[in-house]
mmCIF file of C-alpha atoms in Angstrom:
data_model
loop_
_atom_site.group_PDB
_atom_site.id
_atom_site.type_symbol
_atom_site.label_atom_id
_atom_site.label_comp_id
_atom_site.label_asym_id
_atom_site.label_seq_id
_atom_site.Cartn_x
_atom_site.Cartn_y
_atom_site.Cartn_z
ATOM 1 C CA UNK A 705 -30.838 35.495 46.678
ATOM 2 C CA UNK A 706 -29.566 35.026 50.217
ATOM 3 C CA UNK A 707 -30.337 31.746 51.967
ATOM 4 C CA UNK A 708 -30.530 31.659 55.759
ATOM 5 C CA UNK A 709 -29.384 28.531 57.580
ATOM 6 C CA UNK A 710 -32.270 28.787 60.019
ATOM 7 C CA UNK A 711 -35.796 27.470 59.361
ATOM 8 C CA UNK A 712 -36.147 26.229 55.912
ATOM 9 C CA UNK A 713 -38.127 23.685 54.046
ATOM 10 C CA UNK A 714 -35.572 21.020 53.478
ATOM 11 C CA UNK A 715 -37.557 18.032 52.769
ATOM 12 C CA UNK A 716 -36.572 15.818 50.270
ATOM 13 C CA UNK A 717 -38.044 14.426 47.247
ATOM 14 C CA UNK A 718 -37.546 10.873 46.264
ATOM 15 C CA UNK A 719 -34.414 9.996 44.349
ATOM 16 C CA UNK A 720 -32.328 6.981 43.441
ATOM 17 C CA UNK A 721 -31.172 5.362 46.670
ATOM 18 C CA UNK A 722 -27.730 3.994 46.067
ATOM 19 C CA UNK A 723 -26.819 4.451 49.682
ATOM 20 C CA UNK A 724 -23.703 4.905 51.545
ATOM 21 C CA UNK A 725 -22.460 5.136 56.602
ATOM 22 C CA UNK A 726 -20.411 7.453 58.512
ATOM 23 C CA UNK A 727 -18.016 9.793 59.764
ATOM 24 C CA UNK A 728 -15.570 10.060 56.925
ATOM 25 C CA UNK A 729 -17.659 12.517 54.934
ATOM 26 C CA UNK A 730 -15.671 15.397 56.399
ATOM 27 C CA UNK A 731 -12.723 13.885 54.586
ATOM 28 C CA UNK A 732 -14.461 13.667 51.244
ATOM 29 C CA UNK A 733 -15.644 17.215 50.823
ATOM 30 C CA UNK A 734 -12.288 18.716 51.666
ATOM 31 C CA UNK A 735 -10.376 16.140 49.650
ATOM 32 C CA UNK A 736 -12.312 16.527 46.409
ATOM 33 C CA UNK A 737 -11.618 20.233 46.040
ATOM 34 C CA UNK A 738 -8.201 20.599 47.606
ATOM 35 C CA UNK A 739 -6.685 17.689 45.711
ATOM 36 C CA UNK A 740 -7.203 19.396 42.396
ATOM 37 C CA UNK A 741 -6.401 22.885 43.634
ATOM 38 C CA UNK A 742 -3.024 21.588 44.750
ATOM 39 C CA UNK A 743 -2.432 19.873 41.434
ATOM 40 C CA UNK A 744 -2.818 22.775 39.053
ATOM 41 C CA UNK A 745 -4.507 26.003 38.084
ATOM 42 C CA UNK A 746 -8.199 26.599 38.600
ATOM 43 C CA UNK A 747 -9.239 25.693 35.044
ATOM 44 C CA UNK A 748 -7.588 22.280 35.118
ATOM 45 C CA UNK A 749 -8.834 21.774 38.683
ATOM 46 C CA UNK A 750 -12.409 22.345 37.579
ATOM 47 C CA UNK A 751 -12.049 19.795 34.812
ATOM 48 C CA UNK A 752 -10.696 17.121 37.161
ATOM 49 C CA UNK A 753 -13.392 17.753 39.758
ATOM 50 C CA UNK A 754 -16.060 17.569 37.075
ATOM 51 C CA UNK A 755 -14.709 14.221 35.921
ATOM 52 C CA UNK A 756 -14.600 12.845 39.472
ATOM 53 C CA UNK A 757 -18.084 14.087 40.343
ATOM 54 C CA UNK A 758 -19.862 12.391 37.425
ATOM 55 C CA UNK A 759 -20.437 9.310 39.588
ATOM 56 C CA UNK A 760 -22.210 11.381 42.231
ATOM 57 C CA UNK A 761 -24.301 13.288 39.684
ATOM 58 C CA UNK A 762 -25.781 10.077 38.272
ATOM 59 C CA UNK A 763 -27.277 9.143 41.670
ATOM 60 C CA UNK A 764 -27.878 12.569 43.218
ATOM 61 C CA UNK A 765 -30.843 13.098 45.519
ATOM 62 C CA UNK A 766 -33.017 16.236 45.303
ATOM 63 C CA UNK A 767 -33.779 18.198 48.464
ATOM 64 C CA UNK A 768 -37.031 20.146 48.324
ATOM 65 C CA UNK A 769 -36.835 23.899 47.896
ATOM 66 C CA UNK A 770 -33.266 23.906 46.604
ATOM 67 C CA UNK A 771 -33.759 24.430 42.887
ATOM 68 C CA UNK A 772 -32.535 28.028 43.105
ATOM 69 C CA UNK A 773 -29.634 27.832 45.518
ATOM 70 C CA UNK A 774 -27.028 30.581 45.028
ATOM 71 C CA UNK A 775 -24.087 29.549 42.836
ATOM 72 C CA UNK A 776 -21.591 30.781 45.438
ATOM 73 C CA UNK A 777 -21.537 29.646 49.084
ATOM 74 C CA UNK A 778 -20.650 33.193 50.181
ATOM 75 C CA UNK A 779 -24.299 34.059 49.465
ATOM 76 C CA UNK A 780 -25.554 31.792 52.258
ATOM 77 C CA UNK A 781 -26.513 34.109 55.095
ATOM 78 C CA UNK A 782 -25.087 32.753 58.336
ATOM 79 C CA UNK A 783 -23.037 30.057 56.609
ATOM 80 C CA UNK A 784 -24.250 26.660 55.448
ATOM 81 C CA UNK A 785 -25.089 23.209 56.790
ATOM 82 C CA UNK A 786 -24.006 19.803 55.570
ATOM 83 C CA UNK A 787 -25.841 16.671 56.762
ATOM 84 C CA UNK A 788 -23.603 13.607 56.952
ATOM 85 C CA UNK A 789 -25.340 10.273 57.467
ATOM 86 C CA UNK A 790 -23.914 6.807 58.048
ATOM 87 C CA UNK A 791 -26.171 3.925 57.029
ATOM 88 C CA UNK A 792 -25.880 0.223 57.783
ATOM 89 C CA UNK A 793 -26.700 -1.121 54.323
ATOM 90 C CA UNK A 794 -25.467 -4.706 53.943
ATOM 91 C CA UNK A 795 -23.394 -4.697 50.763
ATOM 92 C CA UNK A 796 -22.594 -8.155 49.476
ATOM 93 C CA UNK A 797 -18.834 -7.554 49.506
ATOM 94 C CA UNK A 798 -18.794 -6.717 53.231
ATOM 95 C CA UNK A 799 -21.858 -8.481 54.710
ATOM 96 C CA UNK A 800 -19.720 -11.350 56.030
ATOM 97 C CA UNK A 801 -18.249 -9.030 58.671
ATOM 98 C CA UNK A 802 -21.526 -8.032 60.306
ATOM 99 C CA UNK A 803 -23.186 -11.251 61.491
ATOM 100 C CA UNK A 804 -26.861 -10.980 62.422
ATOM 101 C CA UNK A 805 -27.058 -7.406 61.190
ATOM 102 C CA UNK A 806 -26.725 -8.690 57.642
ATOM 103 C CA UNK A 807 -27.976 -12.270 57.910
ATOM 104 C CA UNK A 808 -30.216 -12.643 60.959
ATOM 105 C CA UNK A 809 -33.352 -11.136 62.374
ATOM 106 C CA UNK A 810 -31.875 -7.621 62.315
ATOM 107 C CA UNK A 811 -31.163 -7.661 58.580
ATOM 108 C CA UNK A 812 -34.361 -5.956 57.404
ATOM 109 C CA UNK A 813 -34.253 -2.306 56.388
ATOM 110 C CA UNK A 814 -31.433 0.228 56.265
ATOM 111 C CA UNK A 815 -30.951 2.479 59.284
ATOM 112 C CA UNK A 816 -29.255 5.864 59.600
ATOM 113 C CA UNK A 817 -27.168 4.979 62.650
ATOM 114 C CA UNK A 818 -24.759 7.944 62.368
ATOM 115 C CA UNK A 819 -26.218 11.425 61.930
ATOM 116 C CA UNK A 820 -24.056 14.552 61.869
ATOM 117 C CA UNK A 821 -24.944 18.134 61.016
ATOM 118 C CA UNK A 822 -21.831 20.115 60.082
ATOM 119 C CA UNK A 823 -22.273 23.884 60.247
ATOM 120 C CA UNK A 824 -19.708 26.067 58.448
ATOM 121 C CA UNK A 825 -20.105 29.669 59.545
ATOM 122 C CA UNK A 826 -19.529 32.928 57.732
ATOM 123 C CA UNK A 827 -16.245 34.750 58.346
ATOM 124 C CA UNK A 828 -14.536 34.112 60.616
ATOM 125 C CA UNK A 829 -14.999 30.530 59.450
ATOM 126 C CA UNK A 830 -15.805 28.026 62.168
ATOM 127 C CA UNK A 831 -16.918 24.391 61.872
ATOM 128 C CA UNK A 832 -19.335 22.849 64.360
ATOM 129 C CA UNK A 833 -20.301 19.194 63.965
ATOM 130 C CA UNK A 834 -23.335 18.105 65.991
ATOM 131 C CA UNK A 835 -23.911 14.354 66.458
ATOM 132 C CA UNK A 836 -27.473 13.124 67.011
ATOM 133 C CA UNK A 837 -28.055 9.928 69.036
ATOM 134 C CA UNK A 838 -29.590 7.246 66.845
ATOM 135 C CA UNK A 839 -31.884 6.134 69.723
ATOM 136 C CA UNK A 840 -33.315 9.605 70.282
ATOM 137 C CA UNK A 841 -37.110 9.507 70.195
ATOM 138 C CA UNK A 842 -38.447 12.351 68.050
ATOM 139 C CA UNK A 843 -41.197 13.065 65.513
ATOM 140 C CA UNK A 844 -40.535 11.659 62.022
ATOM 141 C CA UNK A 845 -42.310 13.672 59.313
ATOM 142 C CA UNK A 846 -44.211 12.275 56.361
ATOM 143 C CA UNK A 847 -41.680 11.034 53.806
ATOM 144 C CA UNK A 848 -41.775 9.629 50.301
ATOM 145 C CA UNK A 849 -39.397 6.786 49.452
ATOM 146 C CA UNK A 850 -37.600 6.011 46.189
ATOM 147 C CA UNK A 851 -40.537 3.984 44.865
ATOM 148 C CA UNK A 852 -42.955 6.844 45.448
ATOM 149 C CA UNK A 853 -44.612 5.323 48.528
ATOM 150 C CA UNK A 854 -45.610 7.941 51.090
ATOM 151 C CA UNK A 855 -44.876 6.979 54.705
ATOM 152 C CA UNK A 856 -47.103 8.621 57.306
ATOM 153 C CA UNK A 857 -45.675 10.941 59.919
ATOM 154 C CA UNK A 858 -44.927 9.476 63.349
ATOM 155 C CA UNK A 859 -45.191 11.518 66.536
ATOM 156 C CA UNK A 860 -42.442 9.634 68.385
ATOM 157 C CA UNK A 861 -39.956 7.224 66.867
ATOM 158 C CA UNK A 862 -36.217 6.532 66.872
ATOM 159 C CA UNK A 863 -34.223 8.868 64.667
ATOM 160 C CA UNK A 864 -32.519 5.984 62.889
ATOM 161 C CA UNK A 865 -35.700 4.804 61.144
ATOM 162 C CA UNK A 866 -35.880 7.945 58.991
ATOM 163 C CA UNK A 867 -33.677 6.479 56.268
ATOM 164 C CA UNK A 868 -35.858 3.380 56.055
ATOM 165 C CA UNK A 869 -38.900 5.587 55.435
ATOM 166 C CA UNK A 870 -37.485 7.862 52.771
ATOM 167 C CA UNK A 871 -33.731 7.612 52.341
ATOM 168 C CA UNK A 872 -31.328 10.522 52.656
ATOM 169 C CA UNK A 873 -34.195 12.885 51.880
ATOM 170 C CA UNK A 874 -36.170 11.850 54.943
ATOM 171 C CA UNK A 875 -33.155 12.124 57.239
ATOM 172 C CA UNK A 876 -32.584 15.691 56.033
ATOM 173 C CA UNK A 877 -36.222 16.587 56.646
ATOM 174 C CA UNK A 878 -36.223 14.992 60.112
ATOM 175 C CA UNK A 879 -33.036 16.736 61.273
ATOM 176 C CA UNK A 880 -34.168 20.061 59.837
ATOM 177 C CA UNK A 881 -37.542 19.856 61.569
ATOM 178 C CA UNK A 882 -35.859 18.972 64.878
ATOM 179 C CA UNK A 883 -33.219 21.723 64.756
ATOM 180 C CA UNK A 884 -34.928 24.478 62.748
ATOM 181 C CA UNK A 885 -31.758 24.574 60.641
ATOM 182 C CA UNK A 886 -31.696 24.617 56.858
ATOM 183 C CA UNK A 887 -29.819 21.727 55.255
ATOM 184 C CA UNK A 888 -28.249 22.918 52.014
ATOM 185 C CA UNK A 889 -26.122 19.814 51.403
ATOM 186 C CA UNK A 890 -26.452 16.151 52.380
ATOM 187 C CA UNK A 891 -24.577 12.917 51.852
ATOM 188 C CA UNK A 892 -24.340 9.379 53.211
ATOM 189 C CA UNK A 893 -21.861 6.510 53.204
ATOM 190 C CA UNK A 894 -22.167 2.777 53.933
ATOM 191 C CA UNK A 895 -20.125 0.299 56.000
ATOM 192 C CA UNK A 896 -18.101 -0.529 52.902
ATOM 193 C CA UNK A 897 -17.563 3.133 52.124
ATOM 194 C CA UNK A 898 -15.949 3.696 55.514
ATOM 195 C CA UNK A 899 -13.619 0.743 54.956
ATOM 196 C CA UNK A 900 -12.496 1.995 51.550
ATOM 197 C CA UNK A 901 -12.065 5.631 52.607
ATOM 198 C CA UNK A 902 -10.030 4.859 55.726
ATOM 199 C CA UNK A 903 -7.803 2.626 53.611
ATOM 200 C CA UNK A 904 -7.327 5.456 51.115
ATOM 201 C CA UNK A 905 -6.230 7.946 53.762
ATOM 202 C CA UNK A 906 -3.723 5.505 55.200
ATOM 203 C CA UNK A 907 -5.390 5.222 58.592
ATOM 204 C CA UNK A 908 -6.234 7.552 61.473
ATOM 205 C CA UNK A 909 -4.419 7.570 64.820
ATOM 206 C CA UNK A 910 -6.580 7.029 67.889
ATOM 207 C CA UNK A 911 -5.739 6.849 71.592
ATOM 208 C CA UNK A 912 -7.041 4.258 74.069
ATOM 209 C CA UNK A 913 -6.781 5.093 77.773
ATOM 210 C CA UNK A 914 -7.672 1.466 78.483
ATOM 211 C CA UNK A 915 -8.158 -1.639 76.315
ATOM 212 C CA UNK A 916 -11.225 -2.154 74.135
ATOM 213 C CA UNK A 917 -12.498 -5.692 73.738
ATOM 214 C CA UNK A 918 -15.938 -5.893 72.172
ATOM 215 C CA UNK A 919 -17.294 -9.308 71.174
ATOM 216 C CA UNK A 920 -20.158 -7.665 69.257
ATOM 217 C CA UNK A 921 -17.797 -6.043 66.740
ATOM 218 C CA UNK A 922 -14.776 -8.344 67.241
ATOM 219 C CA UNK A 923 -12.690 -5.288 68.120
ATOM 220 C CA UNK A 924 -9.718 -6.065 70.363
ATOM 221 C CA UNK A 925 -7.246 -3.203 70.921
ATOM 222 C CA UNK A 926 -4.717 -2.702 73.713
ATOM 223 C CA UNK A 927 -4.319 0.575 75.582
ATOM 224 C CA UNK A 928 -2.138 3.137 73.829
ATOM 225 C CA UNK A 929 -2.033 4.760 70.400
ATOM 226 C CA UNK A 930 -3.085 2.917 67.255
ATOM 227 C CA UNK A 931 -3.295 3.832 63.576
ATOM 228 C CA UNK A 932 -6.492 2.173 62.394
ATOM 229 C CA UNK A 933 -7.905 1.729 58.909
ATOM 230 C CA UNK A 934 -10.209 -0.523 56.917
ATOM 231 C CA UNK A 935 -12.380 -2.946 58.868
ATOM 232 C CA UNK A 936 -10.655 -2.082 62.165
ATOM 233 C CA UNK A 937 -11.550 1.594 61.726
ATOM 234 C CA UNK A 938 -15.156 0.725 60.965
ATOM 235 C CA UNK A 939 -15.413 -1.523 64.019
ATOM 236 C CA UNK A 940 -13.853 1.226 66.152
ATOM 237 C CA UNK A 941 -16.561 3.610 64.964
ATOM 238 C CA UNK A 942 -19.282 0.999 65.523
ATOM 239 C CA UNK A 943 -18.193 -0.203 68.971
ATOM 240 C CA UNK A 944 -20.667 0.564 71.735
ATOM 241 C CA UNK A 945 -20.122 -2.161 74.326
ATOM 242 C CA UNK A 946 -16.371 -1.507 74.212
ATOM 243 C CA UNK A 947 -16.437 2.095 75.466
ATOM 244 C CA UNK A 948 -17.876 4.027 78.410
ATOM 245 C CA UNK A 949 -21.151 2.726 79.777
ATOM 246 C CA UNK A 950 -21.913 0.683 76.657
ATOM 247 C CA UNK A 951 -24.529 3.143 75.391
ATOM 248 C CA UNK A 952 -24.927 4.869 72.048
ATOM 249 C CA UNK A 953 -24.088 8.143 73.805
ATOM 250 C CA UNK A 954 -20.692 6.748 74.794
ATOM 251 C CA UNK A 955 -20.139 5.566 71.242
ATOM 252 C CA UNK A 956 -20.687 9.107 69.933
ATOM 253 C CA UNK A 957 -17.839 10.377 72.120
ATOM 254 C CA UNK A 958 -15.586 7.678 70.724
ATOM 255 C CA UNK A 959 -16.578 8.575 67.157
ATOM 256 C CA UNK A 960 -15.788 12.218 67.843
ATOM 257 C CA UNK A 961 -12.283 11.267 68.964
ATOM 258 C CA UNK A 962 -11.802 9.649 65.557
ATOM 259 C CA UNK A 963 -13.227 12.689 63.751
ATOM 260 C CA UNK A 964 -10.968 15.082 65.668
ATOM 261 C CA UNK A 965 -7.921 13.042 64.732
ATOM 262 C CA UNK A 966 -9.137 12.819 61.137
ATOM 263 C CA UNK A 967 -9.563 16.604 60.945
ATOM 264 C CA UNK A 968 -6.045 17.175 62.304
ATOM 265 C CA UNK A 969 -4.550 14.745 59.810
ATOM 266 C CA UNK A 970 -6.566 16.086 56.915
ATOM 267 C CA UNK A 971 -5.704 19.741 57.488
ATOM 268 C CA UNK A 972 -2.050 19.025 58.247
ATOM 269 C CA UNK A 973 0.602 19.157 55.543
ATOM 270 C CA UNK A 974 0.855 15.377 55.862
ATOM 271 C CA UNK A 975 -2.338 15.026 53.860
ATOM 272 C CA UNK A 976 -3.067 18.298 52.077
ATOM 273 C CA UNK A 977 0.506 18.527 50.845
ATOM 274 C CA UNK A 978 0.407 15.026 49.387
ATOM 275 C CA UNK A 979 -1.129 15.456 45.930
ATOM 276 C CA UNK A 980 -1.310 11.744 44.967
ATOM 277 C CA UNK A 981 -3.036 10.937 48.264
ATOM 278 C CA UNK A 982 -5.517 13.764 47.815
ATOM 279 C CA UNK A 983 -6.459 12.575 44.334
ATOM 280 C CA UNK A 984 -6.837 9.026 45.630
ATOM 281 C CA UNK A 985 -9.082 10.270 48.436
ATOM 282 C CA UNK A 986 -11.202 12.287 46.029
ATOM 283 C CA UNK A 987 -11.730 9.312 43.742
ATOM 284 C CA UNK A 988 -12.419 6.888 46.591
ATOM 285 C CA UNK A 989 -14.830 9.294 48.245
ATOM 286 C CA UNK A 990 -16.889 9.842 45.126
ATOM 287 C CA UNK A 991 -17.069 6.122 44.442
ATOM 288 C CA UNK A 992 -18.596 5.527 47.875
ATOM 289 C CA UNK A 993 -20.955 8.432 48.441
ATOM 290 C CA UNK A 994 -24.624 9.192 47.900
ATOM 291 C CA UNK A 995 -25.089 12.962 47.768
ATOM 292 C CA UNK A 996 -27.719 15.614 47.351
ATOM 293 C CA UNK A 997 -28.007 17.310 43.965
ATOM 294 C CA UNK A 998 -26.562 20.446 45.554
ATOM 295 C CA UNK A 999 -23.289 18.565 46.156
ATOM 296 C CA UNK A 1000 -23.102 17.158 42.635
ATOM 297 C CA UNK A 1001 -21.958 20.572 41.351
ATOM 298 C CA UNK A 1002 -18.145 20.295 41.074
ATOM 299 C CA UNK A 1003 -17.526 23.991 41.647
ATOM 300 C CA UNK A 1004 -19.663 23.951 44.784
ATOM 301 C CA UNK A 1005 -17.494 21.148 46.162
ATOM 302 C CA UNK A 1006 -14.355 23.192 45.472
ATOM 303 C CA UNK A 1007 -15.909 26.181 47.242
ATOM 304 C CA UNK A 1008 -16.747 24.108 50.310
ATOM 305 C CA UNK A 1009 -13.234 22.684 50.388
ATOM 306 C CA UNK A 1010 -11.631 26.113 50.202
ATOM 307 C CA UNK A 1011 -14.004 27.465 52.862
ATOM 308 C CA UNK A 1012 -12.955 24.908 55.492
ATOM 309 C CA UNK A 1013 -9.300 24.242 54.722
ATOM 310 C CA UNK A 1014 -7.853 26.985 56.947
ATOM 311 C CA UNK A 1015 -10.137 26.770 59.981
ATOM 312 C CA UNK A 1016 -7.959 26.530 63.135
ATOM 313 C CA UNK A 1017 -8.302 23.364 65.206
ATOM 314 C CA UNK A 1018 -9.790 25.205 68.189
ATOM 315 C CA UNK A 1019 -12.647 26.391 65.958
ATOM 316 C CA UNK A 1020 -13.483 22.871 64.750
ATOM 317 C CA UNK A 1021 -15.837 21.684 67.498
ATOM 318 C CA UNK A 1022 -17.643 18.347 67.832
ATOM 319 C CA UNK A 1023 -20.788 18.377 69.985
ATOM 320 C CA UNK A 1024 -23.392 15.835 71.032
ATOM 321 C CA UNK A 1025 -27.030 16.887 70.818
ATOM 322 C CA UNK A 1026 -28.263 17.104 74.451
ATOM 323 C CA UNK A 1027 -30.843 14.619 75.694
ATOM 324 C CA UNK A 1028 -32.782 13.318 78.685
ATOM 325 C CA UNK A 1029 -33.658 9.720 79.461
ATOM 326 C CA UNK A 1030 -37.021 8.914 77.874
ATOM 327 C CA UNK A 1031 -39.591 8.658 80.705
ATOM 328 C CA UNK A 1032 -41.381 5.967 78.681
ATOM 329 C CA UNK A 1033 -38.282 3.816 78.060
ATOM 330 C CA UNK A 1034 -35.024 3.954 80.057
ATOM 331 C CA UNK A 1035 -33.126 2.582 77.048
ATOM 332 C CA UNK A 1036 -34.023 5.580 74.873
ATOM 333 C CA UNK A 1037 -33.492 9.333 75.082
ATOM 334 C CA UNK A 1038 -35.525 12.416 74.188
ATOM 335 C CA UNK A 1039 -34.319 15.911 73.204
ATOM 336 C CA UNK A 1040 -33.253 18.427 75.835
ATOM 337 C CA UNK A 1041 -34.710 21.311 73.837
ATOM 338 C CA UNK A 1042 -33.680 24.124 76.199
ATOM 339 C CA UNK A 1043 -29.994 23.185 76.140
ATOM 340 C CA UNK A 1044 -30.192 22.535 72.409
ATOM 341 C CA UNK A 1045 -31.625 26.015 71.807
ATOM 342 C CA UNK A 1046 -28.716 27.566 73.707
ATOM 343 C CA UNK A 1047 -26.352 25.598 71.490
ATOM 344 C CA UNK A 1048 -28.058 26.614 68.224
ATOM 345 C CA UNK A 1049 -28.243 30.262 69.313
ATOM 346 C CA UNK A 1050 -24.478 30.263 69.869
ATOM 347 C CA UNK A 1051 -23.802 28.491 66.571
ATOM 348 C CA UNK A 1052 -26.084 30.852 64.638
ATOM 349 C CA UNK A 1053 -24.355 33.850 66.231
ATOM 350 C CA UNK A 1054 -20.963 32.443 65.103
ATOM 351 C CA UNK A 1055 -19.684 32.554 68.682
ATOM 352 C CA UNK A 1056 -16.677 30.629 69.891
ATOM 353 C CA UNK A 1057 -17.916 27.618 71.830
ATOM 354 C CA UNK A 1058 -16.663 26.284 75.141
ATOM 355 C CA UNK A 1059 -17.614 22.789 76.263
ATOM 356 C CA UNK A 1060 -18.124 22.802 80.035
ATOM 357 C CA UNK A 1061 -19.089 19.144 80.438
ATOM 358 C CA UNK A 1062 -16.456 17.207 82.396
ATOM 359 C CA UNK A 1063 -16.210 13.634 81.197
ATOM 360 C CA UNK A 1064 -16.904 10.840 83.679
ATOM 361 C CA UNK A 1065 -16.359 7.083 83.696
ATOM 362 C CA UNK A 1066 -19.660 6.717 81.815
ATOM 363 C CA UNK A 1067 -18.467 8.677 78.786
ATOM 364 C CA UNK A 1068 -16.852 7.117 75.741
ATOM 365 C CA UNK A 1069 -13.683 9.221 75.974
ATOM 366 C CA UNK A 1070 -11.563 11.029 78.513
ATOM 367 C CA UNK A 1071 -9.335 14.046 77.959
ATOM 368 C CA UNK A 1072 -5.628 13.662 77.359
ATOM 369 C CA UNK A 1073 -3.191 15.971 79.146
ATOM 370 C CA UNK A 1074 -1.676 18.207 76.401
ATOM 371 C CA UNK A 1075 1.598 18.555 78.336
ATOM 372 C CA UNK A 1076 2.309 14.944 79.269
ATOM 373 C CA UNK A 1077 0.212 13.056 76.726
ATOM 374 C CA UNK A 1078 -1.240 10.999 79.589
ATOM 375 C CA UNK A 1079 -5.002 10.612 80.030
ATOM 376 C CA UNK A 1080 -6.515 13.033 82.534
ATOM 377 C CA UNK A 1081 -7.959 11.129 85.488
ATOM 378 C CA UNK A 1082 -11.676 10.461 85.201
ATOM 379 C CA UNK A 1083 -13.446 12.287 88.055
ATOM 380 C CA UNK A 1084 -15.373 10.127 90.478
ATOM 381 C CA UNK A 1085 -17.863 11.023 93.169
ATOM 382 C CA UNK A 1086 -16.172 12.674 96.114
ATOM 383 C CA UNK A 1087 -13.017 13.651 94.213
ATOM 384 C CA UNK A 1088 -11.763 17.083 95.375
ATOM 385 C CA UNK A 1089 -12.290 19.705 92.659
ATOM 386 C CA UNK A 1090 -10.562 22.764 94.195
ATOM 387 C CA UNK A 1091 -7.668 22.442 91.761
ATOM 388 C CA UNK A 1092 -9.879 22.118 88.686
ATOM 389 C CA UNK A 1093 -10.286 25.371 86.668
ATOM 390 C CA UNK A 1094 -13.805 26.765 86.564
ATOM 391 C CA UNK A 1095 -15.243 25.494 83.231
ATOM 392 C CA UNK A 1096 -17.697 28.415 83.082
ATOM 393 C CA UNK A 1097 -14.938 31.030 83.160
ATOM 394 C CA UNK A 1098 -14.862 32.406 79.625
ATOM 395 C CA UNK A 1099 -13.376 35.297 77.720
ATOM 396 C CA UNK A 1100 -15.507 37.865 75.892
ATOM 397 C CA UNK A 1101 -17.091 36.478 72.738
ATOM 398 C CA UNK A 1102 -16.969 32.883 74.014
ATOM 399 C CA UNK A 1103 -20.194 31.042 74.879
ATOM 400 C CA UNK A 1104 -19.983 28.452 77.647
ATOM 401 C CA UNK A 1105 -22.370 25.686 76.655
ATOM 402 C CA UNK A 1106 -24.589 23.937 79.222
ATOM 403 C CA UNK A 1107 -22.994 21.014 81.045
ATOM 404 C CA UNK A 1108 -25.477 18.675 79.350
ATOM 405 C CA UNK A 1109 -23.740 19.200 75.997
ATOM 406 C CA UNK A 1110 -20.763 16.878 75.591
ATOM 407 C CA UNK A 1111 -17.987 17.364 73.077
ATOM 408 C CA UNK A 1112 -14.509 18.635 72.328
ATOM 409 C CA UNK A 1113 -12.576 20.681 69.796
ATOM 410 C CA UNK A 1114 -10.083 19.284 67.314
ATOM 411 C CA UNK A 1115 -7.398 21.078 69.339
ATOM 412 C CA UNK A 1116 -8.087 18.795 72.299
ATOM 413 C CA UNK A 1117 -6.667 15.305 72.584
ATOM 414 C CA UNK A 1118 -9.067 12.637 73.830
ATOM 415 C CA UNK A 1119 -8.612 8.921 74.493
ATOM 416 C CA UNK A 1120 -11.163 6.118 74.336
ATOM 417 C CA UNK A 1121 -12.503 5.064 77.729
ATOM 418 C CA UNK A 1122 -12.177 1.411 76.751
ATOM 419 C CA UNK A 1123 -14.055 -1.486 78.341
ATOM 420 C CA UNK A 1124 -13.817 -5.253 78.059
ATOM 421 C CA UNK A 1125 -17.082 -6.850 76.958
ATOM 422 C CA UNK A 1126 -16.876 -10.625 76.644
#
């Protein structure tokens, strides 16, 4: 039976909440399948994947309405969606690094601070990753937690409280209700999971147009290129005061720079051609992930990996869900539903996407000149624009997104717009 990615009933039931936070999920799903495919024939590959996925199966989380999902991802009409959530659980091994978040007044509850919806289209395969601001004020539906307690729906609350109310299940339901997109697969990773996974991959190269010094995360990096891993990578992903205007929206841009670089490294021969590294990544990923039951199927993981492994960089696009400043609180944002609908319409139609937003000094990243490798100058008010190409000029089949939608493709080089905070 065909499953459409639009409007579903993805709510989740309660399940064991052995949580894991962030961005590196893209790495896991590709790594698990491709590692074994590179090692040997399909039969042996299936056996290895099954062995690696036993850890995930033991703690898998059910998503409502997914008991009869097709066995093959090619049966998903319009492609499929994968929710990737980063949570700030304070694991004993790593709590020492996070100060008040794990020992002070902010230590109660577990928040979904990173929320990504990765859409993988039908042929031609394209990948679109939409990041949702954690401070976006939206309705949170009724959710049931792991102990069976039902939490009442809220008409307006920050997105990042959904995990506290009902775990990965509730995040899936909240995102699905907001976007009208079906969520077939979901997973989350913790602070510690990010540390272990970035160590396993051997680091990711990032570019800083200017230094980052953030006393809140203890991140201190000079301008230039850096290969970051472990705790440094996690702090780079967490830094807010060290980039752009110090907002969560600026942080998302910085995270997308990391994800773009990760995608390029992962799909390059440097990683996919390295069988021992791929097996290490697969094992590390599965040891640090909480996943939906739909992802606990080893063959489904292989299918997802094979579906995304050959997508060209220009068709791997990272977008930020568009927002307005909340009229009730200038420190929060609310959805820009008109711009978002334009974005989803283009994604659902499997169109090529063009980001028209031109980054400013408030954004977390700036573009890097592909010819010289130098950062492109950040435009300021009054700067002549006659020499700048028209961002709305597109070729047939390409959708120019509204200026309110920030982002970039994996083919574009961006650099952190670093700031010194304390």
